């Protein structure tokens, strides 16, 4: 048996991680407004950390102290890891706080959920999702640095968070989908293609190459391991690896067909869940069971009004077990210490300005 098919896959996934966008819109319990007392505790913790005058990279649960919020964050983490896999937390007053205090609150909440991971080869623990005029056809260009539509994908960490500082003039809506429901649909419609989901797919690293490794990594779309089904997928970079690296394994007819089927299912009305971010919204996703994308957007001409999200990648110590082949992309499979992008010369840092 291939290392990419360690155990016979399930016939179907059951439980709260299996949902459609239409079902979530009908009962929007996933939108959770912050309470005034919660906001007050977060602000107090941020002011405490700010007074310590420490580098942002050193933020921790000890120097961003939360007492009343701990039970809430524990329930939130359980919902992310073992429930529907996402939440939208609403109401951080980012426009009143300013970017420094907003970033401290955001990172402070993040370190209470897991360790922060670098989301690019530069070592940025706090990512900036905004149009930076990047040419996606160039090596190292990534779609989050443009105003272009993002295809459905997962990120290379257990949890990803987005905090909205500014929304676009038009467009830029977030879309998410249950990869567990997606799997069930593939099994139901084309059982002959299920095996292709568990084959390796070479995926372009976009120039961010760890020492001694190929400029692509091999990963199946789905992994069934220790009774957990996990999804890793970004078709744009799979196709880029086929185009850019002749020595990478060629995809089979079934692999191409199952990616087409995935696209068809995700395009069907009611399957995905749309979200229009407002400033102060914080979206948290469990990458193993959620796919996410974004619409094209039009920016305001003034830089200070342009669409701007802050991103965190987090590794909770309570994360699910993963097989060894995840090391090729995640560096480690140790829960709490895995995920992120580390290349030669990477130095972990926090930048409040994206230019």
Short mmCIF file of C-alpha atoms in Angstrom, two decimals:
data_model
loop_
_atom_site.label_atom_id
_atom_site.label_comp_id
_atom_site.label_asym_id
_atom_site.label_seq_id
_atom_site.Cartn_x
_atom_site.Cartn_y
_atom_site.Cartn_z
CA UNK A 1 0.00 0.00 0.00
CA UNK A 2 1.31 3.49 -0.90
CA UNK A 3 2.39 5.83 1.89
CA UNK A 4 -0.31 8.13 0.49
CA UNK A 5 -3.06 5.58 1.23
CA UNK A 6 -2.21 4.34 4.70
CA UNK A 7 -5.64 2.97 5.57
CA UNK A 8 -8.82 2.14 3.61
CA UNK A 9 -10.79 5.42 3.30
CA UNK A 10 -14.24 5.89 4.83
CA UNK A 11 -17.43 5.36 2.84
CA UNK A 12 -18.74 8.63 4.25
CA UNK A 13 -17.98 11.23 6.91
CA UNK A 14 -20.63 12.02 9.50
CA UNK A 15 -21.06 14.68 12.14
CA UNK A 16 -21.04 18.48 12.46
CA UNK A 17 -18.11 18.92 10.05
CA UNK A 18 -20.41 17.88 7.18
CA UNK A 19 -22.52 20.84 6.07
CA UNK A 20 -23.59 22.98 3.12
CA UNK A 21 -23.62 26.74 2.85
CA UNK A 22 -27.40 26.76 2.55
CA UNK A 23 -27.69 24.92 5.87
CA UNK A 24 -25.33 27.37 7.58
CA UNK A 25 -27.18 30.41 6.21
CA UNK A 26 -30.45 29.00 7.51
CA UNK A 27 -29.07 28.85 11.06
CA UNK A 28 -26.18 31.32 11.44
CA UNK A 29 -24.95 30.19 14.86
CA UNK A 30 -21.44 30.48 13.44
CA UNK A 31 -21.61 34.29 13.77
CA UNK A 32 -20.56 35.10 17.34
CA UNK A 33 -20.50 38.75 18.52
CA UNK A 34 -17.99 39.69 21.18
CA UNK A 35 -19.50 40.74 24.50
CA UNK A 36 -18.47 44.10 26.03
CA UNK A 37 -16.74 42.40 28.97
CA UNK A 38 -14.76 40.18 26.58
CA UNK A 39 -13.61 43.18 24.57
CA UNK A 40 -12.62 44.93 27.78
CA UNK A 41 -10.46 42.00 28.89
CA UNK A 42 -8.78 41.76 25.49
CA UNK A 43 -8.01 45.48 25.49
CA UNK A 44 -6.58 45.30 29.01
CA UNK A 45 -4.37 42.37 28.00
CA UNK A 46 -3.18 44.30 24.93
CA UNK A 47 -2.30 47.35 26.99
CA UNK A 48 -0.43 45.10 29.43
CA UNK A 49 1.64 43.59 26.62
CA UNK A 50 2.24 46.99 25.04
CA UNK A 51 3.55 48.34 28.36
CA UNK A 52 6.15 45.54 28.51
CA UNK A 53 7.76 46.97 25.35
CA UNK A 54 8.57 43.49 24.05
CA UNK A 55 8.97 42.54 20.38
CA UNK A 56 5.66 41.36 18.98
CA UNK A 57 7.27 37.99 18.19
CA UNK A 58 7.45 37.32 21.94
CA UNK A 59 3.72 37.56 22.64
CA UNK A 60 2.51 34.59 24.69
CA UNK A 61 -0.40 33.52 26.91
CA UNK A 62 1.69 34.66 29.91
CA UNK A 63 2.23 38.23 28.73
CA UNK A 64 -1.21 38.51 27.11
CA UNK A 65 -3.18 37.34 30.16
CA UNK A 66 -6.81 36.27 29.78
CA UNK A 67 -8.83 34.88 32.68
CA UNK A 68 -12.51 35.27 31.92
CA UNK A 69 -12.05 34.41 28.25
CA UNK A 70 -10.24 31.11 28.77
CA UNK A 71 -13.36 28.88 28.95
CA UNK A 72 -14.82 30.61 25.89
CA UNK A 73 -11.61 30.10 23.90
CA UNK A 74 -11.51 26.46 24.98
CA UNK A 75 -15.03 25.90 23.62
CA UNK A 76 -14.11 27.80 20.48
CA UNK A 77 -11.08 25.59 19.86
CA UNK A 78 -13.20 22.45 20.33
CA UNK A 79 -15.69 23.75 17.78
CA UNK A 80 -12.89 24.43 15.30
CA UNK A 81 -11.11 21.10 15.72
CA UNK A 82 -14.04 18.76 16.30
CA UNK A 83 -17.19 20.63 15.24
CA UNK A 84 -18.20 22.53 12.11
CA UNK A 85 -14.61 23.79 11.71
CA UNK A 86 -15.14 27.56 11.46
CA UNK A 87 -16.47 30.63 13.22
CA UNK A 88 -16.91 34.34 12.50
CA UNK A 89 -16.22 36.46 15.57
CA UNK A 90 -17.70 39.93 15.18
CA UNK A 91 -17.11 43.30 16.76
CA UNK A 92 -13.44 44.08 17.51
CA UNK A 93 -13.38 47.91 17.23
CA UNK A 94 -10.36 47.97 14.91
CA UNK A 95 -10.98 51.51 13.69
CA UNK A 96 -10.88 52.86 17.25
CA UNK A 97 -7.95 50.71 18.36
CA UNK A 98 -5.54 51.42 15.51
CA UNK A 99 -3.44 48.76 13.86
CA UNK A 100 -0.96 48.24 16.73
CA UNK A 101 -3.51 47.45 19.45
CA UNK A 102 -5.69 45.55 16.97
CA UNK A 103 -2.69 43.41 15.97
CA UNK A 104 -1.76 42.77 19.60
CA UNK A 105 -5.32 41.66 20.43
CA UNK A 106 -5.44 39.46 17.34
CA UNK A 107 -2.07 37.81 18.00
CA UNK A 108 -2.87 37.53 21.69
CA UNK A 109 -6.03 35.59 20.96
CA UNK A 110 -4.05 33.52 18.46
CA UNK A 111 -1.41 32.38 20.96
CA UNK A 112 -4.16 31.22 23.29
CA UNK A 113 -5.34 28.90 20.50
CA UNK A 114 -1.93 27.65 19.33
CA UNK A 115 1.62 28.60 18.44
CA UNK A 116 1.96 31.14 15.63
CA UNK A 117 3.55 29.89 12.40
CA UNK A 118 5.30 31.73 9.59
CA UNK A 119 2.96 32.22 6.64
CA UNK A 120 5.69 32.99 4.10
CA UNK A 121 9.41 32.52 3.50
CA UNK A 122 10.16 35.91 5.06
CA UNK A 123 9.05 34.56 8.43
CA UNK A 124 6.01 36.81 8.92
CA UNK A 125 3.92 35.62 11.85
CA UNK A 126 1.36 38.33 11.06
CA UNK A 127 0.40 38.24 7.40
CA UNK A 128 -1.10 41.06 5.36
CA UNK A 129 -3.77 40.04 2.86
CA UNK A 130 -4.09 42.99 0.51
CA UNK A 131 -3.39 44.03 -3.06
CA UNK A 132 0.34 44.71 -3.25
CA UNK A 133 0.48 44.76 -7.03
CA UNK A 134 2.25 41.40 -7.20
CA UNK A 135 2.59 39.67 -10.58
CA UNK A 136 1.30 36.16 -9.90
CA UNK A 137 3.14 34.82 -12.95
CA UNK A 138 6.50 35.58 -11.32
CA UNK A 139 8.29 33.18 -8.97
CA UNK A 140 7.19 33.81 -5.40
CA UNK A 141 4.02 35.64 -6.36
CA UNK A 142 1.01 34.57 -4.32
CA UNK A 143 -2.65 35.31 -4.93
CA UNK A 144 -3.31 36.88 -1.52
CA UNK A 145 -1.02 39.76 -2.62
CA UNK A 146 -3.36 40.64 -5.51
CA UNK A 147 -6.98 41.71 -5.97
CA UNK A 148 -7.73 38.59 -8.01
CA UNK A 149 -10.18 35.82 -7.21
CA UNK A 150 -8.69 32.98 -5.18
CA UNK A 151 -9.65 29.42 -6.04
CA UNK A 152 -10.72 27.15 -3.20
CA UNK A 153 -7.71 25.99 -1.24
CA UNK A 154 -6.28 25.12 2.17
CA UNK A 155 -3.34 26.76 3.97
CA UNK A 156 -0.29 25.00 5.41
CA UNK A 157 -1.26 25.14 9.07
CA UNK A 158 -3.93 23.61 11.30
CA UNK A 159 -5.80 26.89 11.81
CA UNK A 160 -5.95 30.07 9.76
CA UNK A 161 -7.40 33.35 10.95
CA UNK A 162 -8.33 36.52 9.08
CA UNK A 163 -9.06 39.83 10.80
CA UNK A 164 -10.68 42.52 8.64
CA UNK A 165 -9.25 46.01 9.08
CA UNK A 166 -10.75 47.52 5.92
CA UNK A 167 -13.16 46.08 3.38
CA UNK A 168 -13.02 46.62 -0.37
CA UNK A 169 -14.96 49.23 -2.31
CA UNK A 170 -16.67 46.32 -4.04
CA UNK A 171 -16.24 42.54 -4.01
CA UNK A 172 -13.77 40.58 -1.94
CA UNK A 173 -16.36 38.30 -0.35
CA UNK A 174 -15.05 35.24 1.45
CA UNK A 175 -16.33 31.78 0.50
CA UNK A 176 -15.84 28.62 2.54
CA UNK A 177 -16.91 25.01 2.08
CA UNK A 178 -16.87 21.79 4.05
CA UNK A 179 -14.26 19.51 2.49
CA UNK A 180 -15.93 16.69 4.43
CA UNK A 181 -19.22 17.27 2.58
CA UNK A 182 -17.19 17.56 -0.63
CA UNK A 183 -15.65 14.14 -0.01
CA UNK A 184 -19.05 12.59 0.60
CA UNK A 185 -20.31 14.03 -2.69
CA UNK A 186 -17.37 12.63 -4.65
CA UNK A 187 -17.99 9.20 -3.10
CA UNK A 188 -21.70 9.38 -3.91
CA UNK A 189 -21.33 10.62 -7.49
CA UNK A 190 -18.11 9.01 -8.72
CA UNK A 191 -16.94 6.16 -6.48
CA UNK A 192 -14.56 5.18 -9.28
CA UNK A 193 -12.60 8.41 -8.68
CA UNK A 194 -12.23 8.13 -4.88
CA UNK A 195 -8.86 6.38 -5.16
CA UNK A 196 -7.51 9.37 -7.09
CA UNK A 197 -8.18 11.62 -4.08
CA UNK A 198 -5.55 9.70 -2.10
CA UNK A 199 -2.80 9.79 -4.74
CA UNK A 200 0.09 12.29 -4.51
CA UNK A 201 -0.36 15.62 -6.30
CA UNK A 202 2.85 17.62 -6.92
CA UNK A 203 2.19 21.18 -5.73
CA UNK A 204 4.30 24.26 -6.53
CA UNK A 205 5.97 25.88 -3.50
CA UNK A 206 5.98 29.27 -5.30
CA UNK A 207 9.71 29.69 -4.82
CA UNK A 208 9.60 29.18 -1.05
CA UNK A 209 11.73 26.04 -0.90
CA UNK A 210 13.06 24.53 2.37
CA UNK A 211 16.67 23.44 2.32
CA UNK A 212 17.30 20.18 0.48
CA UNK A 213 13.75 19.78 -0.89
CA UNK A 214 12.19 20.01 -4.35
CA UNK A 215 10.50 23.23 -5.49
CA UNK A 216 7.25 21.28 -5.21
CA UNK A 217 5.82 18.97 -2.56
CA UNK A 218 3.77 15.81 -3.08
CA UNK A 219 0.50 15.60 -1.17
CA UNK A 220 -2.81 13.80 -1.67
CA UNK A 221 -5.98 15.86 -1.70
CA UNK A 222 -7.41 13.70 1.11
CA UNK A 223 -5.69 11.78 3.89
CA UNK A 224 -7.43 9.22 6.10
CA UNK A 225 -5.31 8.71 9.21
CA UNK A 226 -6.22 7.54 12.71
CA UNK A 227 -9.95 8.03 12.05
CA UNK A 228 -9.53 11.60 10.76
CA UNK A 229 -10.10 12.74 7.18
CA UNK A 230 -7.92 15.72 6.25
CA UNK A 231 -7.88 17.80 3.08
CA UNK A 232 -4.95 19.62 1.42
CA UNK A 233 -5.77 21.30 -1.87
CA UNK A 234 -4.86 24.21 -4.14
CA UNK A 235 -5.47 23.40 -7.79
CA UNK A 236 -3.71 26.53 -9.11
CA UNK A 237 -0.41 25.40 -7.61
CA UNK A 238 -0.93 21.76 -8.60
CA UNK A 239 -1.28 22.89 -12.21
CA UNK A 240 1.70 25.22 -11.81
CA UNK A 241 3.86 22.26 -10.75
CA UNK A 242 2.79 20.35 -13.87
CA UNK A 243 3.72 23.33 -16.05
CA UNK A 244 6.93 24.39 -14.29
CA UNK A 245 8.59 21.13 -13.28
CA UNK A 246 8.81 18.40 -15.94
CA UNK A 247 10.48 16.10 -13.44
CA UNK A 248 7.43 16.21 -11.11
CA UNK A 249 5.09 13.21 -11.35
CA UNK A 250 2.53 13.57 -14.15
CA UNK A 251 -1.11 13.53 -13.06
CA UNK A 252 -3.31 10.66 -14.19
CA UNK A 253 -6.56 10.98 -16.11
CA UNK A 254 -8.47 10.14 -12.93
CA UNK A 255 -6.62 12.80 -10.95
CA UNK A 256 -7.53 15.45 -13.50
CA UNK A 257 -11.11 14.20 -13.61
CA UNK A 258 -11.57 14.31 -9.85
CA UNK A 259 -10.27 17.90 -9.70
CA UNK A 260 -12.83 18.82 -12.37
CA UNK A 261 -15.53 17.15 -10.29
CA UNK A 262 -14.40 19.06 -7.19
CA UNK A 263 -14.72 22.32 -9.13
CA UNK A 264 -18.20 21.35 -10.34
CA UNK A 265 -19.43 20.55 -6.83
CA UNK A 266 -18.02 23.74 -5.36
CA UNK A 267 -19.74 25.79 -8.07
CA UNK A 268 -23.19 24.37 -7.34
CA UNK A 269 -25.75 26.74 -5.72
CA UNK A 270 -26.01 26.33 -1.97
CA UNK A 271 -22.86 24.26 -1.50
CA UNK A 272 -20.51 27.02 -0.32
CA UNK A 273 -21.03 29.60 2.41
CA UNK A 274 -20.45 33.26 1.45
CA UNK A 275 -19.30 35.85 3.99
CA UNK A 276 -18.99 39.60 3.46
CA UNK A 277 -16.46 40.84 5.99
CA UNK A 278 -16.99 44.02 7.98
CA UNK A 279 -14.14 45.79 9.79
CA UNK A 280 -13.55 43.98 13.08
CA UNK A 281 -14.71 40.57 11.80
CA UNK A 282 -12.39 37.65 12.63
CA UNK A 283 -12.79 34.45 10.65
CA UNK A 284 -11.17 31.28 12.03
CA UNK A 285 -10.95 28.08 9.96
CA UNK A 286 -9.71 24.52 10.51
CA UNK A 287 -7.79 23.82 7.31
CA UNK A 288 -8.13 20.05 7.54
CA UNK A 289 -11.89 20.24 7.03
CA UNK A 290 -12.54 23.66 5.42
CA UNK A 291 -11.72 24.98 1.95
CA UNK A 292 -11.72 28.74 1.48
CA UNK A 293 -11.62 31.22 -1.39
CA UNK A 294 -12.21 34.88 -2.17
CA UNK A 295 -13.89 36.92 -4.85
CA UNK A 296 -12.23 39.55 -7.04
CA UNK A 297 -12.37 43.00 -5.52
CA UNK A 298 -12.14 46.67 -6.42
CA UNK A 299 -10.18 48.90 -4.07
CA UNK A 300 -10.67 52.46 -2.98
CA UNK A 301 -8.05 54.83 -4.46
CA UNK A 302 -6.84 55.96 -1.03
CA UNK A 303 -4.34 53.53 0.49
CA UNK A 304 -5.75 53.89 4.01
CA UNK A 305 -9.20 52.79 2.79
CA UNK A 306 -8.05 49.80 0.74
CA UNK A 307 -9.04 46.22 1.59
CA UNK A 308 -6.72 44.94 4.30
CA UNK A 309 -6.91 41.73 6.31
CA UNK A 310 -4.46 40.42 8.89
CA UNK A 311 -3.71 36.70 8.75
CA UNK A 312 -2.52 34.23 11.37
CA UNK A 313 -1.47 30.61 10.98
CA UNK A 314 -1.79 28.66 14.23
CA UNK A 315 -0.79 25.20 15.47
CA UNK A 316 -2.81 24.06 18.52
CA UNK A 317 -1.22 21.43 20.73
CA UNK A 318 -4.59 19.65 20.59
CA UNK A 319 -4.30 19.20 16.81
CA UNK A 320 -5.11 15.89 15.13
CA UNK A 321 -2.41 13.27 14.34
CA UNK A 322 -0.89 13.52 10.86
CA UNK A 323 1.18 11.01 8.86
CA UNK A 324 4.89 11.49 8.20
CA UNK A 325 4.48 12.64 4.62
CA UNK A 326 3.07 15.97 5.90
CA UNK A 327 6.63 16.84 6.95
CA UNK A 328 7.47 17.65 3.33
CA UNK A 329 5.22 20.70 3.57
CA UNK A 330 4.60 21.23 7.30
CA UNK A 331 8.16 20.62 8.51
CA UNK A 332 6.88 18.47 11.37
CA UNK A 333 3.84 16.46 12.38
CA UNK A 334 4.16 17.36 16.07
CA UNK A 335 0.94 19.04 17.17
CA UNK A 336 1.64 22.59 18.34
CA UNK A 337 4.95 22.74 16.43
CA UNK A 338 3.97 22.10 12.82
CA UNK A 339 2.96 24.06 9.77
CA UNK A 340 4.21 27.30 8.36
CA UNK A 341 6.91 28.04 5.81
CA UNK A 342 10.59 28.00 6.75
CA UNK A 343 13.30 28.40 4.11
CA UNK A 344 17.02 29.24 4.30
CA UNK A 345 17.36 32.71 5.80
CA UNK A 346 13.88 32.82 7.33
CA UNK A 347 13.75 34.97 10.47
CA UNK A 348 10.50 35.13 12.39
CA UNK A 349 9.15 38.66 12.57
CA UNK A 350 6.02 40.79 12.88
CA UNK A 351 5.57 43.70 10.47
CA UNK A 352 2.72 46.15 11.03
CA UNK A 353 3.17 47.75 7.61
CA UNK A 354 2.93 45.65 4.48
CA UNK A 355 5.11 47.91 2.32
#
